[in-house]
Short mmCIF file of C-alpha atoms in Angstrom, two decimals:
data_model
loop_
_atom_site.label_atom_id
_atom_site.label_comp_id
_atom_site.label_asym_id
_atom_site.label_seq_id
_atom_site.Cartn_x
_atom_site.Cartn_y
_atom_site.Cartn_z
CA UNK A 14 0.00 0.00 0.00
CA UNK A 15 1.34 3.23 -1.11
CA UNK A 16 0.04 5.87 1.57
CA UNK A 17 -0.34 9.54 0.31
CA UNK A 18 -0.99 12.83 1.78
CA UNK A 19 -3.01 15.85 -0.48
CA UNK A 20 -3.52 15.59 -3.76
CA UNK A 21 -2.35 12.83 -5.99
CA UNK A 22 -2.02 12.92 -10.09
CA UNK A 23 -1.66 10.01 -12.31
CA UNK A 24 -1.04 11.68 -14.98
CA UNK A 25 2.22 12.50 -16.90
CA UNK A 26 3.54 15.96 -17.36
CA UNK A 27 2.48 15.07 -20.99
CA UNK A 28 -1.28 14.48 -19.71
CA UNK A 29 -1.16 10.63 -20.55
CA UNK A 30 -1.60 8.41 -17.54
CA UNK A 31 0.63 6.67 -15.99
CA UNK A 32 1.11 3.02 -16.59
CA UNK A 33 -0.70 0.63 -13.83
CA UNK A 34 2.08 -2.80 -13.75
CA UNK A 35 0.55 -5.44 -11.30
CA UNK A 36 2.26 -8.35 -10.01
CA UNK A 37 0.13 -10.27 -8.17
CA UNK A 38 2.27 -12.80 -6.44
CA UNK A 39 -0.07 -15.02 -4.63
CA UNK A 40 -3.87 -16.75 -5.89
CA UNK A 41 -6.36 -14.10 -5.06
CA UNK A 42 -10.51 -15.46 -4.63
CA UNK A 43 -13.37 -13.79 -6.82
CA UNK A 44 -14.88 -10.30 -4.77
CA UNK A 45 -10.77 -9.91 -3.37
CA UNK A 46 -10.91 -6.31 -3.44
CA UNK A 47 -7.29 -4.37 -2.92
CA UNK A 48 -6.65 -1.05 -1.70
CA UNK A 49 -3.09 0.26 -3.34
CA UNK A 50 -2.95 4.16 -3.29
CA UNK A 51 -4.53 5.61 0.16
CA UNK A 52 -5.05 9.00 0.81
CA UNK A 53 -5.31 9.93 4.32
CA UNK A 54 -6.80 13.40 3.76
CA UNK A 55 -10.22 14.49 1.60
CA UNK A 56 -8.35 15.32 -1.78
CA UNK A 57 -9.16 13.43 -4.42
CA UNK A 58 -7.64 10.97 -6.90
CA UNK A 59 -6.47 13.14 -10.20
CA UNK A 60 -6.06 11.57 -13.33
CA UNK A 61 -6.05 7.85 -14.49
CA UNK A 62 -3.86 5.25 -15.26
CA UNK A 63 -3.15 5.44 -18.77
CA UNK A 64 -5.66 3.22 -20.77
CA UNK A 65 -7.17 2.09 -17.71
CA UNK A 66 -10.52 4.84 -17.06
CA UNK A 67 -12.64 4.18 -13.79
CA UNK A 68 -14.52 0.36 -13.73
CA UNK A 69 -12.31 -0.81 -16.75
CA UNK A 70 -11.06 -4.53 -16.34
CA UNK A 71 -6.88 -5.43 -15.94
CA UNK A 72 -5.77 -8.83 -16.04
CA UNK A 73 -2.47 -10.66 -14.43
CA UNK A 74 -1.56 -13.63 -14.52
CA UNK A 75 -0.53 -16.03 -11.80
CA UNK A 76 -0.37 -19.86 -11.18
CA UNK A 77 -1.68 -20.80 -14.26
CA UNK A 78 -5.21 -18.80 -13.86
CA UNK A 79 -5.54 -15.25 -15.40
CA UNK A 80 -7.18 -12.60 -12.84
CA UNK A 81 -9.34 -9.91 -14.43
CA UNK A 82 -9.33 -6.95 -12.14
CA UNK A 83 -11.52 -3.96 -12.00
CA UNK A 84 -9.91 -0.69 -11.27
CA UNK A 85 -11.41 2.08 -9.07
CA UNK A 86 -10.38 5.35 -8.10
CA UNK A 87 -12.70 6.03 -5.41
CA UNK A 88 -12.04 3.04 -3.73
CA UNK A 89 -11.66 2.38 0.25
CA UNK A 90 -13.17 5.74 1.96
CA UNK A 91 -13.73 7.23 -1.38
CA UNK A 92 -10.39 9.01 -2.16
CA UNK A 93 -8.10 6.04 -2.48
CA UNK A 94 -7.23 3.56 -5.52
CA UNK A 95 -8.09 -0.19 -5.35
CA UNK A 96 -8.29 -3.21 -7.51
CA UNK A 97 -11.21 -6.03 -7.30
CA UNK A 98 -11.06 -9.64 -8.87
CA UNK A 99 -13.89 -9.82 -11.12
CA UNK A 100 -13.27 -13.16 -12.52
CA UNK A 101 -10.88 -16.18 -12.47
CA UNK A 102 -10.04 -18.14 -15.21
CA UNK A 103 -7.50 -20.95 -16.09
CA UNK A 104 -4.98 -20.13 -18.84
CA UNK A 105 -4.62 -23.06 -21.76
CA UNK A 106 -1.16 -23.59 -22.45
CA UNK A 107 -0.72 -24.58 -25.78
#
């Protein structure tokens, strides 16, 4: 957990996003919901990760199962950034 005071921008000086690079690391259940950027004061989240605009769905991959994850910037007590697992599915390995 990254823990921020006052305001927070994602974006680049150039006004692109910056990019969101997960690494899971362990087998994460369906509803899992992570808080990773947490704002201790009212300000608000600025900006989004580049390609990645408020309820769009990530994936990672871990363990042989790909996790689709479902970004939101007004996660935890409204001012924070979080991830939830939306859905689990086994990747085929050709």
């Amino acid at each position: 957990v990254l823990d921020v005071t006052g305001l927070v921008s994602l974006n680049s000086d150039a006004g692109a996003g910056s990019e969101l690079q997960i690494d899971l690391g362990f087998a994460a259940a369906l509803g899992d919901s992570f808080v990773f950027i947490q704002n201790d004061g009212v300000d608000l989240i600025a900006g989004a990760f580049e390609n990645l605009a408020q309820g769009e769905i990530t994936s990672e991959e871990f363990a042989g199962n790909r996790y689709s994850l479902e970004i939101d910037y007004a996660a935890g007590d409204g001012n924070d950034v979080g991830l939830t697992v939306v859905d689990i599915e086994a990747v085929t390995i050709l």
